[in-house]
Amino acid sequence: MATPMVQAEAVHKNFGRLEVLRGIDLEVAPKEVMCIIGPSGSGKSTFLRCINHLEKIDAGKLSVDGELVGYRQRADKLYELPDREVCRKRAEIGMVFQSFNLFPHMTALANLVEAPMRVKGESKAVAVDRGRALLDRVGLGDKVDTYPRQLSGGQQQRVAIARALAMQPKLMLFDEPTSALDPELVGEVLEVMRGLAHSGMTMIVVTHEIGFAREVGDALVFMDGGAVVEAGAPREILANPQHDRTKAFLATVL
């Protein structure tokens, strides 16, 4: 059996008295595309942020490629890793947010080469070559010297995806990557994600794009109230949901 790329076991997360994740159990295989849907406030984005240790879990275990996220286990005890080690591990996980979070004072290419040079110590020549190739890959090869303010929202999000890929991650996380876009720009971002999935990248996608989940997803998870309500093959769940809460949600979005 291949080691799961992501494995969550009884993951809990609280913000004060608010229990945001209530025992999440999920497994994502290498090269799998898992789409997560659910209403606002269901814990989807928080779960993504726990995977790369932007949020610390309060109970349970979370591992990426067989290694615990943010912790090291000795005997039966978990010890939190130092920040430097956490950052090194986080560099292996690409994340794309709703808001593009590009550096506004840097060109598209400069946005891509910054992290590989600073974090991984790559030479400028290597980083630039990869950066140009990635901008080509997302259809923006002619925008290397363009600043974010000169790009449409869809173009900025494609640069953000290329920037995450510049670190050569083993896993990509997408947190509602099209929700901030005008409807006519959604397709160009989904097309890049579709190509990424077909290339074999392991992806977890929190999304409201049900068509994308049906077409591209290998697995679909419906979350509500901080828990996994239903999980399975996307076409099966979308066509024949088993849980009343899933049925009610899909009736509002399909």
PDB file of C-alpha atoms in Angstrom:
ATOM      1  CA  MET A   1       0.000   0.000   0.000  1.00  0.00           C
ATOM      2  CA  ALA A   2       1.329   3.433  -0.922  1.00  0.00           C
ATOM      3  CA  THR A   3       1.806   5.889   1.913  1.00  0.00           C
ATOM      4  CA  PRO A   4      -1.103   8.366   1.913  1.00  0.00           C
ATOM      5  CA  MET A   5      -0.063  11.858   0.860  1.00  0.00           C
ATOM      6  CA  VAL A   6      -2.374  13.256   3.537  1.00  0.00           C
ATOM      7  CA  GLN A   7      -3.770  11.382   6.508  1.00  0.00           C
ATOM      8  CA  ALA A   8      -5.999  12.983   9.136  1.00  0.00           C
ATOM      9  CA  GLU A   9      -6.942  10.975  12.202  1.00  0.00           C
ATOM     10  CA  ALA A  10      -9.526  12.397  14.609  1.00  0.00           C
ATOM     11  CA  VAL A  11      -8.315  15.946  13.987  1.00  0.00           C
ATOM     12  CA  HIS A  12      -9.790  18.568  16.316  1.00  0.00           C
ATOM     13  CA  LYS A  13      -9.330  22.339  16.221  1.00  0.00           C
ATOM     14  CA  ASN A  14     -10.786  24.915  18.601  1.00  0.00           C
ATOM     15  CA  PHE A  15     -10.777  28.697  18.531  1.00  0.00           C
ATOM     16  CA  GLY A  16     -11.432  29.472  22.172  1.00  0.00           C
ATOM     17  CA  ARG A  17     -14.709  27.759  23.044  1.00  0.00           C
ATOM     18  CA  LEU A  18     -15.663  27.322  19.406  1.00  0.00           C
ATOM     19  CA  GLU A  19     -15.007  23.800  18.140  1.00  0.00           C
ATOM     20  CA  VAL A  20     -14.240  24.272  14.447  1.00  0.00           C
ATOM     21  CA  LEU A  21     -13.044  20.756  13.571  1.00  0.00           C
ATOM     22  CA  ARG A  22     -14.709  17.864  15.370  1.00  0.00           C
ATOM     23  CA  GLY A  23     -12.713  14.738  14.649  1.00  0.00           C
ATOM     24  CA  ILE A  24     -11.798  14.819  10.958  1.00  0.00           C
ATOM     25  CA  ASP A  25     -10.777  11.476   9.449  1.00  0.00           C
ATOM     26  CA  LEU A  26      -9.576  11.724   5.843  1.00  0.00           C
ATOM     27  CA  GLU A  27      -7.030  10.075   3.602  1.00  0.00           C
ATOM     28  CA  VAL A  28      -5.694  11.427   0.308  1.00  0.00           C
ATOM     29  CA  ALA A  29      -3.646   9.128  -1.913  1.00  0.00           C
ATOM     30  CA  PRO A  30      -0.698  10.320  -4.008  1.00  0.00           C
ATOM     31  CA  LYS A  31      -1.874  11.891  -7.307  1.00  0.00           C
ATOM     32  CA  GLU A  32      -5.455  12.048  -6.020  1.00  0.00           C
ATOM     33  CA  VAL A  33      -7.624  15.153  -6.392  1.00  0.00           C
ATOM     34  CA  MET A  34      -9.926  15.582  -3.405  1.00  0.00           C
ATOM     35  CA  CYS A  35     -12.590  18.286  -3.565  1.00  0.00           C
ATOM     36  CA  ILE A  36     -14.187  19.544  -0.344  1.00  0.00           C
ATOM     37  CA  ILE A  37     -17.563  21.257  -0.420  1.00  0.00           C
ATOM     38  CA  GLY A  38     -19.864  22.568   2.278  1.00  0.00           C
ATOM     39  CA  PRO A  39     -21.488  25.702   3.648  1.00  0.00           C
ATOM     40  CA  SER A  40     -19.537  28.672   4.969  1.00  0.00           C
ATOM     41  CA  GLY A  41     -18.249  28.069   8.486  1.00  0.00           C
ATOM     42  CA  SER A  42     -18.114  24.297   8.107  1.00  0.00           C
ATOM     43  CA  GLY A  43     -14.355  24.121   8.794  1.00  0.00           C
ATOM     44  CA  LYS A  44     -13.128  23.511   5.238  1.00  0.00           C
ATOM     45  CA  SER A  45     -10.567  26.333   5.119  1.00  0.00           C
ATOM     46  CA  THR A  46      -9.432  25.692   8.682  1.00  0.00           C
ATOM     47  CA  PHE A  47      -8.717  22.079   7.798  1.00  0.00           C
ATOM     48  CA  LEU A  48      -6.563  23.176   4.842  1.00  0.00           C
ATOM     49  CA  ARG A  49      -4.634  25.573   7.080  1.00  0.00           C
ATOM     50  CA  CYS A  50      -3.987  22.760   9.551  1.00  0.00           C
ATOM     51  CA  ILE A  51      -2.447  20.608   6.823  1.00  0.00           C
ATOM     52  CA  ASN A  52       0.442  23.042   6.361  1.00  0.00           C
ATOM     53  CA  HIS A  53       0.508  24.050  10.051  1.00  0.00           C
ATOM     54  CA  LEU A  54      -0.743  27.587   9.539  1.00  0.00           C
ATOM     55  CA  GLU A  55      -3.102  26.473  12.309  1.00  0.00           C
ATOM     56  CA  LYS A  56      -2.113  24.045  15.057  1.00  0.00           C
ATOM     57  CA  ILE A  57      -4.459  21.170  15.756  1.00  0.00           C
ATOM     58  CA  ASP A  58      -5.667  20.566  19.311  1.00  0.00           C
ATOM     59  CA  ALA A  59      -6.098  16.802  19.135  1.00  0.00           C
ATOM     60  CA  GLY A  60      -5.595  13.920  16.739  1.00  0.00           C
ATOM     61  CA  LYS A  61      -2.879  13.378  14.155  1.00  0.00           C
ATOM     62  CA  LEU A  62      -2.211  14.909  10.762  1.00  0.00           C
ATOM     63  CA  SER A  63       0.546  13.697   8.465  1.00  0.00           C
ATOM     64  CA  VAL A  64       1.791  14.561   4.987  1.00  0.00           C
ATOM     65  CA  ASP A  65       3.690  11.916   3.016  1.00  0.00           C
ATOM     66  CA  GLY A  66       4.087   9.806   6.148  1.00  0.00           C
ATOM     67  CA  GLU A  67       5.457  12.575   8.381  1.00  0.00           C
ATOM     68  CA  LEU A  68       3.524  14.342  11.132  1.00  0.00           C
ATOM     69  CA  VAL A  69       2.662  17.961  10.420  1.00  0.00           C
ATOM     70  CA  GLY A  70       4.369  20.306  12.872  1.00  0.00           C
ATOM     71  CA  TYR A  71       5.305  17.603  15.346  1.00  0.00           C
ATOM     72  CA  ARG A  72       7.708  14.753  15.991  1.00  0.00           C
ATOM     73  CA  GLN A  73       6.605  11.665  17.872  1.00  0.00           C
ATOM     74  CA  ARG A  74       8.792   9.961  20.463  1.00  0.00           C
ATOM     75  CA  ALA A  75       7.244   6.973  22.172  1.00  0.00           C
ATOM     76  CA  ASP A  76       3.680   8.102  22.919  1.00  0.00           C
ATOM     77  CA  LYS A  77       4.412  11.843  23.113  1.00  0.00           C
ATOM     78  CA  LEU A  78       4.254  14.531  20.436  1.00  0.00           C
ATOM     79  CA  TYR A  79       6.831  17.307  20.437  1.00  0.00           C
ATOM     80  CA  GLU A  80       6.303  20.468  18.430  1.00  0.00           C
ATOM     81  CA  LEU A  81       8.955  21.104  15.803  1.00  0.00           C
ATOM     82  CA  PRO A  82      10.941  24.356  15.879  1.00  0.00           C
ATOM     83  CA  ASP A  83       9.727  27.093  13.527  1.00  0.00           C
ATOM     84  CA  ARG A  84      12.641  26.548  11.171  1.00  0.00           C
ATOM     85  CA  GLU A  85      11.724  22.903  10.680  1.00  0.00           C
ATOM     86  CA  VAL A  86       8.034  23.743  10.275  1.00  0.00           C
ATOM     87  CA  CYS A  87       8.888  26.275   7.553  1.00  0.00           C
ATOM     88  CA  ARG A  88      11.059  23.725   5.753  1.00  0.00           C
ATOM     89  CA  LYS A  89       8.184  21.230   5.725  1.00  0.00           C
ATOM     90  CA  ARG A  90       5.679  23.900   4.740  1.00  0.00           C
ATOM     91  CA  ALA A  91       7.796  24.666   1.683  1.00  0.00           C
ATOM     92  CA  GLU A  92       6.855  21.214   0.368  1.00  0.00           C
ATOM     93  CA  ILE A  93       3.161  22.148   0.353  1.00  0.00           C
ATOM     94  CA  GLY A  94       1.844  24.713  -2.102  1.00  0.00           C
ATOM     95  CA  MET A  95      -1.181  26.769  -1.083  1.00  0.00           C
ATOM     96  CA  VAL A  96      -3.373  29.033  -3.180  1.00  0.00           C
ATOM     97  CA  PHE A  97      -5.736  31.371  -1.340  1.00  0.00           C
ATOM     98  CA  GLN A  98      -8.969  33.152  -2.298  1.00  0.00           C
ATOM     99  CA  SER A  99      -7.154  36.484  -2.444  1.00  0.00           C
ATOM    100  CA  PHE A 100      -4.096  36.126  -4.590  1.00  0.00           C
ATOM    101  CA  ASN A 101      -1.560  37.448  -2.029  1.00  0.00           C
ATOM    102  CA  LEU A 102       0.978  38.411  -4.684  1.00  0.00           C
ATOM    103  CA  PHE A 103       3.744  40.856  -3.784  1.00  0.00           C
ATOM    104  CA  PRO A 104       2.375  44.052  -5.382  1.00  0.00           C
ATOM    105  CA  HIS A 105       5.794  45.696  -5.803  1.00  0.00           C
ATOM    106  CA  MET A 106       7.201  42.727  -7.749  1.00  0.00           C
ATOM    107  CA  THR A 107       6.668  41.639 -11.349  1.00  0.00           C
ATOM    108  CA  ALA A 108       5.019  38.309 -12.096  1.00  0.00           C
ATOM    109  CA  LEU A 109       8.410  36.668 -12.607  1.00  0.00           C
ATOM    110  CA  ALA A 110       9.901  38.229  -9.476  1.00  0.00           C
ATOM    111  CA  ASN A 111       6.953  36.832  -7.479  1.00  0.00           C
ATOM    112  CA  LEU A 112       7.923  33.356  -8.678  1.00  0.00           C
ATOM    113  CA  VAL A 113      11.674  33.482  -8.064  1.00  0.00           C
ATOM    114  CA  GLU A 114      11.640  35.058  -4.580  1.00  0.00           C
ATOM    115  CA  ALA A 115      10.860  31.970  -2.487  1.00  0.00           C
ATOM    116  CA  PRO A 116      13.039  29.437  -4.356  1.00  0.00           C
ATOM    117  CA  MET A 117      16.022  31.757  -3.956  1.00  0.00           C
ATOM    118  CA  ARG A 118      15.384  32.789  -0.350  1.00  0.00           C
ATOM    119  CA  VAL A 119      13.996  29.576   1.102  1.00  0.00           C
ATOM    120  CA  LYS A 120      15.711  26.897  -0.991  1.00  0.00           C
ATOM    121  CA  GLY A 121      18.883  28.787  -1.857  1.00  0.00           C
ATOM    122  CA  GLU A 122      18.501  28.284  -5.583  1.00  0.00           C
ATOM    123  CA  SER A 123      20.588  30.338  -7.970  1.00  0.00           C
ATOM    124  CA  LYS A 124      18.841  33.182  -9.738  1.00  0.00           C
ATOM    125  CA  ALA A 125      19.408  31.546 -13.120  1.00  0.00           C
ATOM    126  CA  VAL A 126      17.717  28.296 -12.100  1.00  0.00           C
ATOM    127  CA  ALA A 127      14.817  30.100 -10.400  1.00  0.00           C
ATOM    128  CA  VAL A 128      14.277  32.404 -13.381  1.00  0.00           C
ATOM    129  CA  ASP A 129      14.321  29.535 -15.886  1.00  0.00           C
ATOM    130  CA  ARG A 130      11.717  27.621 -13.891  1.00  0.00           C
ATOM    131  CA  GLY A 131       9.695  30.787 -13.308  1.00  0.00           C
ATOM    132  CA  ARG A 132       9.499  31.543 -17.027  1.00  0.00           C
ATOM    133  CA  ALA A 133       8.519  27.942 -17.789  1.00  0.00           C
ATOM    134  CA  LEU A 134       5.762  28.036 -15.155  1.00  0.00           C
ATOM    135  CA  LEU A 135       4.360  31.320 -16.428  1.00  0.00           C
ATOM    136  CA  ASP A 136       4.263  29.704 -19.871  1.00  0.00           C
ATOM    137  CA  ARG A 137       2.487  26.721 -18.344  1.00  0.00           C
ATOM    138  CA  VAL A 138      -0.305  28.876 -16.903  1.00  0.00           C
ATOM    139  CA  GLY A 139      -0.645  30.835 -20.152  1.00  0.00           C
ATOM    140  CA  LEU A 140       1.138  33.987 -19.002  1.00  0.00           C
ATOM    141  CA  GLY A 141       4.501  33.710 -20.722  1.00  0.00           C
ATOM    142  CA  ASP A 142       4.056  37.224 -22.066  1.00  0.00           C
ATOM    143  CA  LYS A 143       3.496  38.723 -18.593  1.00  0.00           C
ATOM    144  CA  VAL A 144       6.900  38.116 -16.969  1.00  0.00           C
ATOM    145  CA  ASP A 145       7.568  41.835 -16.456  1.00  0.00           C
ATOM    146  CA  THR A 146       3.993  42.793 -15.576  1.00  0.00           C
ATOM    147  CA  TYR A 147       2.995  43.920 -12.070  1.00  0.00           C
ATOM    148  CA  PRO A 148      -0.049  42.441 -10.281  1.00  0.00           C
ATOM    149  CA  ARG A 149      -2.052  45.683 -10.549  1.00  0.00           C
ATOM    150  CA  GLN A 150      -1.791  45.410 -14.339  1.00  0.00           C
ATOM    151  CA  LEU A 151      -3.299  41.908 -14.368  1.00  0.00           C
ATOM    152  CA  SER A 152      -6.911  40.752 -14.192  1.00  0.00           C
ATOM    153  CA  GLY A 153      -8.038  38.743 -11.191  1.00  0.00           C
ATOM    154  CA  GLY A 154      -7.867  35.522 -13.181  1.00  0.00           C
ATOM    155  CA  GLN A 155      -4.344  36.321 -14.331  1.00  0.00           C
ATOM    156  CA  GLN A 156      -3.267  37.150 -10.783  1.00  0.00           C
ATOM    157  CA  GLN A 157      -4.616  33.834  -9.536  1.00  0.00           C
ATOM    158  CA  ARG A 158      -2.764  31.990 -12.295  1.00  0.00           C
ATOM    159  CA  VAL A 159       0.444  33.750 -11.230  1.00  0.00           C
ATOM    160  CA  ALA A 160      -0.324  32.687  -7.643  1.00  0.00           C
ATOM    161  CA  ILE A 161      -0.650  29.064  -8.778  1.00  0.00           C
ATOM    162  CA  ALA A 162       2.625  29.307 -10.693  1.00  0.00           C
ATOM    163  CA  ARG A 163       4.296  30.839  -7.638  1.00  0.00           C
ATOM    164  CA  ALA A 164       3.189  27.897  -5.487  1.00  0.00           C
ATOM    165  CA  LEU A 165       4.476  25.462  -8.122  1.00  0.00           C
ATOM    166  CA  ALA A 166       7.845  27.244  -8.224  1.00  0.00           C
ATOM    167  CA  MET A 167       8.694  25.586  -4.907  1.00  0.00           C
ATOM    168  CA  GLN A 168       8.161  22.156  -6.532  1.00  0.00           C
ATOM    169  CA  PRO A 169       5.649  21.020  -3.904  1.00  0.00           C
ATOM    170  CA  LYS A 170       4.518  17.449  -3.389  1.00  0.00           C
ATOM    171  CA  LEU A 171       0.998  18.611  -2.502  1.00  0.00           C
ATOM    172  CA  MET A 172      -1.169  21.562  -3.584  1.00  0.00           C
ATOM    173  CA  LEU A 173      -3.930  23.067  -1.439  1.00  0.00           C
ATOM    174  CA  PHE A 174      -6.539  25.366  -2.980  1.00  0.00           C
ATOM    175  CA  ASP A 175      -8.808  27.429  -0.721  1.00  0.00           C
ATOM    176  CA  GLU A 176     -11.760  28.500  -2.887  1.00  0.00           C
ATOM    177  CA  PRO A 177      -9.380  29.772  -5.586  1.00  0.00           C
ATOM    178  CA  THR A 178     -12.138  31.147  -7.839  1.00  0.00           C
ATOM    179  CA  SER A 179     -14.478  32.706  -5.263  1.00  0.00           C
ATOM    180  CA  ALA A 180     -12.995  36.208  -5.592  1.00  0.00           C
ATOM    181  CA  LEU A 181     -13.136  36.212  -9.402  1.00  0.00           C
ATOM    182  CA  ASP A 182     -15.644  37.647 -11.824  1.00  0.00           C
ATOM    183  CA  PRO A 183     -17.615  34.759 -13.373  1.00  0.00           C
ATOM    184  CA  GLU A 184     -16.024  35.152 -16.816  1.00  0.00           C
ATOM    185  CA  LEU A 185     -12.536  34.710 -15.328  1.00  0.00           C
ATOM    186  CA  VAL A 186     -13.269  31.507 -13.413  1.00  0.00           C
ATOM    187  CA  GLY A 187     -12.766  29.222 -16.414  1.00  0.00           C
ATOM    188  CA  GLU A 188      -9.158  30.236 -17.077  1.00  0.00           C
ATOM    189  CA  VAL A 189      -8.152  29.382 -13.497  1.00  0.00           C
ATOM    190  CA  LEU A 190     -10.036  26.085 -13.486  1.00  0.00           C
ATOM    191  CA  GLU A 191      -8.343  25.164 -16.773  1.00  0.00           C
ATOM    192  CA  VAL A 192      -4.915  25.568 -15.156  1.00  0.00           C
ATOM    193  CA  MET A 193      -6.040  23.461 -12.193  1.00  0.00           C
ATOM    194  CA  ARG A 194      -7.436  20.840 -14.559  1.00  0.00           C
ATOM    195  CA  GLY A 195      -4.071  20.584 -16.289  1.00  0.00           C
ATOM    196  CA  LEU A 196      -2.311  20.326 -12.958  1.00  0.00           C
ATOM    197  CA  ALA A 197      -4.568  17.463 -11.907  1.00  0.00           C
ATOM    198  CA  HIS A 198      -3.968  15.634 -15.184  1.00  0.00           C
ATOM    199  CA  SER A 199      -0.205  15.979 -14.653  1.00  0.00           C
ATOM    200  CA  GLY A 200      -0.482  13.884 -11.478  1.00  0.00           C
ATOM    201  CA  MET A 201      -0.249  16.566  -8.777  1.00  0.00           C
ATOM    202  CA  THR A 202      -1.904  15.620  -5.490  1.00  0.00           C
ATOM    203  CA  MET A 203      -4.514  18.293  -4.785  1.00  0.00           C
ATOM    204  CA  ILE A 204      -7.024  19.188  -2.092  1.00  0.00           C
ATOM    205  CA  VAL A 205      -9.490  21.763  -3.383  1.00  0.00           C
ATOM    206  CA  VAL A 206     -12.025  23.585  -1.245  1.00  0.00           C
ATOM    207  CA  THR A 207     -14.460  24.813  -3.859  1.00  0.00           C
ATOM    208  CA  HIS A 208     -17.980  25.873  -4.787  1.00  0.00           C
ATOM    209  CA  GLU A 209     -17.355  24.811  -8.391  1.00  0.00           C
ATOM    210  CA  ILE A 210     -19.473  21.665  -8.441  1.00  0.00           C
ATOM    211  CA  GLY A 211     -18.800  21.035 -12.150  1.00  0.00           C
ATOM    212  CA  PHE A 212     -15.054  21.009 -11.508  1.00  0.00           C
ATOM    213  CA  ALA A 213     -15.502  18.595  -8.581  1.00  0.00           C
ATOM    214  CA  ARG A 214     -17.610  16.281 -10.736  1.00  0.00           C
ATOM    215  CA  GLU A 215     -15.253  16.348 -13.712  1.00  0.00           C
ATOM    216  CA  VAL A 216     -11.799  16.466 -12.140  1.00  0.00           C
ATOM    217  CA  GLY A 217     -12.163  15.193  -8.581  1.00  0.00           C
ATOM    218  CA  ASP A 218     -11.267  11.637  -7.636  1.00  0.00           C
ATOM    219  CA  ALA A 219     -12.960  12.046  -4.260  1.00  0.00           C
ATOM    220  CA  LEU A 220     -15.603  14.421  -2.917  1.00  0.00           C
ATOM    221  CA  VAL A 221     -16.044  15.346   0.738  1.00  0.00           C
ATOM    222  CA  PHE A 222     -19.033  17.213   2.134  1.00  0.00           C
ATOM    223  CA  MET A 223     -18.327  18.959   5.441  1.00  0.00           C
ATOM    224  CA  ASP A 224     -20.738  20.641   7.805  1.00  0.00           C
ATOM    225  CA  GLY A 225     -20.378  21.772  11.392  1.00  0.00           C
ATOM    226  CA  GLY A 226     -16.705  20.840  11.540  1.00  0.00           C
ATOM    227  CA  ALA A 227     -17.267  17.215  10.566  1.00  0.00           C
ATOM    228  CA  VAL A 228     -17.190  15.038   7.460  1.00  0.00           C
ATOM    229  CA  VAL A 229     -20.832  14.268   6.711  1.00  0.00           C
ATOM    230  CA  GLU A 230     -20.338  12.291   3.515  1.00  0.00           C
ATOM    231  CA  ALA A 231     -17.404  11.235   1.328  1.00  0.00           C
ATOM    232  CA  GLY A 232     -17.014   9.192  -1.811  1.00  0.00           C
ATOM    233  CA  ALA A 233     -16.858   9.320  -5.595  1.00  0.00           C
ATOM    234  CA  PRO A 234     -17.947  12.790  -6.808  1.00  0.00           C
ATOM    235  CA  ARG A 235     -20.456  11.616  -9.424  1.00  0.00           C
ATOM    236  CA  GLU A 236     -22.089   9.219  -6.959  1.00  0.00           C
ATOM    237  CA  ILE A 237     -22.486  11.769  -4.192  1.00  0.00           C
ATOM    238  CA  LEU A 238     -23.696  14.514  -6.524  1.00  0.00           C
ATOM    239  CA  ALA A 239     -26.207  12.228  -8.239  1.00  0.00           C
ATOM    240  CA  ASN A 240     -27.324  10.250  -5.204  1.00  0.00           C
ATOM    241  CA  PRO A 241     -26.368  11.800  -1.845  1.00  0.00           C
ATOM    242  CA  GLN A 242     -27.123   9.544   1.104  1.00  0.00           C
ATOM    243  CA  HIS A 243     -27.264  12.045   3.973  1.00  0.00           C
ATOM    244  CA  ASP A 244     -30.169  14.469   4.394  1.00  0.00           C
ATOM    245  CA  ARG A 245     -27.783  17.344   5.116  1.00  0.00           C
ATOM    246  CA  THR A 246     -25.877  16.660   1.879  1.00  0.00           C
ATOM    247  CA  LYS A 247     -29.150  16.545  -0.044  1.00  0.00           C
ATOM    248  CA  ALA A 248     -30.238  19.888   1.404  1.00  0.00           C
ATOM    249  CA  PHE A 249     -26.910  21.551   0.580  1.00  0.00           C
ATOM    250  CA  LEU A 250     -26.753  20.235  -2.980  1.00  0.00           C
ATOM    251  CA  ALA A 251     -30.325  21.359  -3.585  1.00  0.00           C
ATOM    252  CA  THR A 252     -29.144  24.935  -3.052  1.00  0.00           C
ATOM    253  CA  VAL A 253     -26.076  24.767  -5.313  1.00  0.00           C
ATOM    254  CA  LEU A 254     -27.040  22.468  -8.196  1.00  0.00           C
TER     255      LEU A 254
END
